[in-house]
C-alpha atoms as one frame of an Amber mdcrd trajectory, in Angstrom:
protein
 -48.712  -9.820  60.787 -47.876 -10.123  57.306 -48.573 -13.759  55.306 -45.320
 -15.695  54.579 -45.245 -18.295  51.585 -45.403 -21.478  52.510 -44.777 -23.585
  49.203 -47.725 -26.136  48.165 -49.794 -22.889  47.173 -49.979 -21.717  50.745
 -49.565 -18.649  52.718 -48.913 -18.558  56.758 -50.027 -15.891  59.561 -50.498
 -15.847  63.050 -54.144 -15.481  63.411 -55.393 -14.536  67.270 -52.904 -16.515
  68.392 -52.870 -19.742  66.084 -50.700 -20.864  62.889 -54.333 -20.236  60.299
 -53.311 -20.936  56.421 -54.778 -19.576  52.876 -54.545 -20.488  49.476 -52.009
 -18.375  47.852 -53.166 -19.740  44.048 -56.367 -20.360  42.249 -60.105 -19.102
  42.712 -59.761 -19.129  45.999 -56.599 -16.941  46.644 -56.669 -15.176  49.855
 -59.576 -17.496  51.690 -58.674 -18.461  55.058 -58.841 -21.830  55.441 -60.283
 -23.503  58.548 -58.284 -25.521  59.283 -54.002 -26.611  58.664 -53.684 -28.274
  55.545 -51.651 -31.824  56.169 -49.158 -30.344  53.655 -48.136 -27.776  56.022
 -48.107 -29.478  59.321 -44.295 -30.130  59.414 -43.448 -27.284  57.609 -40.477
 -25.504  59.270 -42.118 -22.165  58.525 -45.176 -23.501  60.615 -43.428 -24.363
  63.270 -41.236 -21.501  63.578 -44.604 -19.187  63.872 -45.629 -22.266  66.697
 -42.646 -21.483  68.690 -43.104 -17.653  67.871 -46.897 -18.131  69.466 -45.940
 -19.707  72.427 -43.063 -17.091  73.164 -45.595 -14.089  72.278 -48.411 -16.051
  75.330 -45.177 -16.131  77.740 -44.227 -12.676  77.009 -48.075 -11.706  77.626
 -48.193 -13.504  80.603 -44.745 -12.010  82.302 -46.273  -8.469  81.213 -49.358
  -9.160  83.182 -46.927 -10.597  85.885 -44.683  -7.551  86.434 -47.953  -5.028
  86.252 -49.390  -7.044  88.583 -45.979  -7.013  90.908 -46.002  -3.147  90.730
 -49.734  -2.759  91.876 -49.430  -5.557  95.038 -46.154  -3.426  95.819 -47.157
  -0.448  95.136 -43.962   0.584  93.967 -43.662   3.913  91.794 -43.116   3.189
  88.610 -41.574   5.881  86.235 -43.687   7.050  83.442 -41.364   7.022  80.964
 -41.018   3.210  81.397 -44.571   3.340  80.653 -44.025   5.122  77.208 -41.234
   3.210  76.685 -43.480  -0.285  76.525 -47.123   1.192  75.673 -46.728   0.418
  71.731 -46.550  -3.263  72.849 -49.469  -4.949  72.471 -48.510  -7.125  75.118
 -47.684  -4.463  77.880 -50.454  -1.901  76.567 -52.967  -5.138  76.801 -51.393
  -5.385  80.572 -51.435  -1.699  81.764 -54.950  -0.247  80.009 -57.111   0.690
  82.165 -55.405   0.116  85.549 -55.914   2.652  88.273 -53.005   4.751  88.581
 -52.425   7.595  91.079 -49.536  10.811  89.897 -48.374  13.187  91.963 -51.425
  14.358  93.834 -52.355  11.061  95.902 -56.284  11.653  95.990 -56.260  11.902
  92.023 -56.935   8.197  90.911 -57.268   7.857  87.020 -57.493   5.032  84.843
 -54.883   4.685  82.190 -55.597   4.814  78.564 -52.818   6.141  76.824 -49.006
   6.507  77.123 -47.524   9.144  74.499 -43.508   8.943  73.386 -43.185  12.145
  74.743 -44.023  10.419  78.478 -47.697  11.518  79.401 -49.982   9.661  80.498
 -54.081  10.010  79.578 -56.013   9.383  82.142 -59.386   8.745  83.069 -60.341
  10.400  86.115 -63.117   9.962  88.152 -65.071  12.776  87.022 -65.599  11.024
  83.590 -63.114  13.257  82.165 -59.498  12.174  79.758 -56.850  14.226  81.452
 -53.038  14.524  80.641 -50.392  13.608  84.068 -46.449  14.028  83.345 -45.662
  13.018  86.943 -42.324  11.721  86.882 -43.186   8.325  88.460 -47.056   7.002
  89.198 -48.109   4.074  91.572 -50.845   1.499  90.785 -52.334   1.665  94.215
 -53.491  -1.943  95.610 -57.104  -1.609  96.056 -57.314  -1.926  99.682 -55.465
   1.986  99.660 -58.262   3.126  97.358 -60.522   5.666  99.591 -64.155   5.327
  98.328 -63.347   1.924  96.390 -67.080   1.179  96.768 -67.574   4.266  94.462
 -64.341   3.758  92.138 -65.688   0.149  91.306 -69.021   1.679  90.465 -67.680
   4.294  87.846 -65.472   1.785  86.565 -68.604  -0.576  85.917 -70.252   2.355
  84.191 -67.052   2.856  81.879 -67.191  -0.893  81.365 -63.602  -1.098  82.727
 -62.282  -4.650  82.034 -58.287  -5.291  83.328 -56.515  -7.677  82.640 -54.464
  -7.309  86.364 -56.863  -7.926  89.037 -57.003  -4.526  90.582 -59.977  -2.440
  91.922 -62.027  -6.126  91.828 -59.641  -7.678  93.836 -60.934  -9.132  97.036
 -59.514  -7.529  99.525 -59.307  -8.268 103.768 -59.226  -5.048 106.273 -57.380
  -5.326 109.186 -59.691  -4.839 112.297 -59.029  -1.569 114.669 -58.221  -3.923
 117.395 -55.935  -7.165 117.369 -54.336  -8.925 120.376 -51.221  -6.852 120.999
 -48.732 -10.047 121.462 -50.856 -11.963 118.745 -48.761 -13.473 115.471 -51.258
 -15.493 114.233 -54.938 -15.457 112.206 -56.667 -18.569 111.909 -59.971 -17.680
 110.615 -59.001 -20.662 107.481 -57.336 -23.133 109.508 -58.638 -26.355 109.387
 -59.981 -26.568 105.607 -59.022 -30.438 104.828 -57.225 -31.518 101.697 -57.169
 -35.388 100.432 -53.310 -35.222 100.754 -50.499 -32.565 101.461 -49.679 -32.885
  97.650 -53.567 -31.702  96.192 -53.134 -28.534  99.075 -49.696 -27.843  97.442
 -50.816 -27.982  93.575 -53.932 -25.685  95.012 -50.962 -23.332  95.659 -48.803
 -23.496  93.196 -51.828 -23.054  90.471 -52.710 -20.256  92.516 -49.903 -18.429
  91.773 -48.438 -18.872  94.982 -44.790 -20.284  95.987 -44.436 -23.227  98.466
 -41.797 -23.399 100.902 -41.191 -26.301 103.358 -44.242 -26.623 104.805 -45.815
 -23.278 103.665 -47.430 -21.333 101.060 -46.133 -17.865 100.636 -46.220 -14.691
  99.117 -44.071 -11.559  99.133 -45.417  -8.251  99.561 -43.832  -4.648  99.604
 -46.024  -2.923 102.211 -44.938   1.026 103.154 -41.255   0.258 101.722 -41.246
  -3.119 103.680 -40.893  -6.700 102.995 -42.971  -8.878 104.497 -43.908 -12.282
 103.472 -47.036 -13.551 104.206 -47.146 -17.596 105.260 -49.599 -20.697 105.318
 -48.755 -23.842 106.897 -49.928 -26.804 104.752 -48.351 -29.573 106.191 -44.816
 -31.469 106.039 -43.271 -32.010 102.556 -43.545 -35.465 101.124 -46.530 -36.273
 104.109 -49.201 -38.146 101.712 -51.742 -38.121 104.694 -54.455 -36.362 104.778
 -53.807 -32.781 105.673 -55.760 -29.051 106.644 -54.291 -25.539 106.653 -53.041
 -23.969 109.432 -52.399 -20.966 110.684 -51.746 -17.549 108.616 -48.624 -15.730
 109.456 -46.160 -13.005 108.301 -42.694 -12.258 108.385 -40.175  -9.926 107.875
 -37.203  -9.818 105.208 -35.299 -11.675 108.304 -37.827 -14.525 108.600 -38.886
 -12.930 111.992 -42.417 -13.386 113.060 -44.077 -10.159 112.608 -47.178  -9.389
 115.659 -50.647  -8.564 113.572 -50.874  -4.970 114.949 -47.329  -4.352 112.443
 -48.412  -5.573 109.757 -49.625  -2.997 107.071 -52.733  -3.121 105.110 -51.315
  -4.722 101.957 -49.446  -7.359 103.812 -52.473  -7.922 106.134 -54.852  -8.538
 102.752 -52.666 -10.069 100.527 -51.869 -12.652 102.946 -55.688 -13.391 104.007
 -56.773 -13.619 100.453 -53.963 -16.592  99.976 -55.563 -18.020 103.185 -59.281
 -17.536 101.614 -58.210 -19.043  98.157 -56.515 -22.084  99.867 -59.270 -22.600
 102.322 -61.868 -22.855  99.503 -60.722 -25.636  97.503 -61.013 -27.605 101.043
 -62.920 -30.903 101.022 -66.674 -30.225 101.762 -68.845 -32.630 103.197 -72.437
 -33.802 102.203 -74.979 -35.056 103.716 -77.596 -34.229 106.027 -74.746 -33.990
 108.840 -72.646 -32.247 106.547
């Protein structure tokens, strides 16, 4: 962005993401200084780029948010929504390089570009840029990826970094056989927190919403809601505590059996488990 006088023979910018100053007068003109003057540091023009800053790392982080919605969904997202947002820095920062999926389902690409005129530039996995107008594309969750052994090996070769957790996501398969009547996986029950509160902030810092006694996340799965559930003890219990079991429900809070849920829902919701279950307590010691 452009430098804005500052009086006191200074000049402002927002520098990767800081307030940086220069001179603006003298030899040394136009030298970035390392540090913010004293002058300057209750200068309304400083803190208006502050507050600018901090709305610039929320907007980044509610781009990264959505993009990441749409992929765990899977919901079709309209490509001229894409062009629409691309020239922000923000949203292009968000969407580059995610794994997208047009109109032919077994065509994954890896987005690079979004023109005005609503195509898309693709990456596909022949090593080759291609150009999709599909009228809507998905961001397929990883676990619907065929081959995703191979697509995370071209994307290492590309040197594919995103910034959504997408084709390196850890991801759970759901085995070919579950107990017809079953409603319940508790292969990370029992992982022991201090107190209910330290299992709850483990949640919340995760990403994850907490509920009562539970730690949940939503999940589109197929066109269906289903809400994936942890038990982590009663509110306001300062005990110590250990998760329980994993569930899922549907968009009426009805227990759904394991052989309905879909493959989304099913890793989504044992990745929350896995994540919880690791920042358990571990003990040490020769009896550990």
């Amino acid at each position: 962005m452009a430098w804005l006088a500052a009086g006191e023979g200074y000049e402002i910018a927002l520098v990767e993401g800081r307030v940086a100053a220069r001179s603006a007068t003298g030899r040394t003109a136009g030298r970035q200084l390392k540090s913010l003057p004293k002058a300057l540091k209750d200068h309304p023009e400083v803190d208006r780029l502050r507050r600018l800053a901090e709305w610039l790392d929320r907007h980044e982080a509610a781009c990264v948010a959505q993009v990441d919605t749409w992929m765990v969904s899977s919901l079709p997202v309209p490509t001229e929504l894409l062009a629409r947002v691309w020239p922000d820095e923000a949203w292009q920062g968000a969407l580059r390089d995610v794994a997208v999926v047009g109109d032919d389902p077994d065509e994954v690409g890896f987005l690079r570009d979004a023109t005005a005129s609503g195509e898309l530039k693709v990456v596909n996995l022949d090593g080759e840029t291609v150009r999709l107008s599909p009228r809507t594309v998905t961001l397929p969750h990883p676990v619907l990826l065929p081959d995703l052994d191979d697509v995370r090996d071209f994307a290492a070769e590309l040197g594919i970094v995103q910034r959504v957790e997408q084709i390196h996501r850890a991801t759970w398969v759901k085995p070919a056989e579950v107990a017809a009547t079953a409603t319940e996986v508790r292969d990370y029950a029992g992982g022991v927190f201090p107190t209910r509160f330290s299992l709850a902030a483990r949640a919340t810092g995760l990403g994850y919403r907490v509920s009562g006694g539970y730690a949940t996340c939503k999940v589109r799965d197929s066109g269906t809601g289903t809400e994936a559930a942890v038990w982590i003890g009663e509110p306001y219990y300062d005990e110590e505590t250990t998760t329980g079991a994993l569930s899922w429900h549907d968009e009426d809070g009805r227990a759904v059996r394991l052989a309905q849920v879909g493959p989304v829902a099913w890793s989504e919701g044992m990745r929350m488990a896995a994540a919880l279950y690791a920042g358990r307590k571990i003990e040490e010691g020769g009896d550990a």
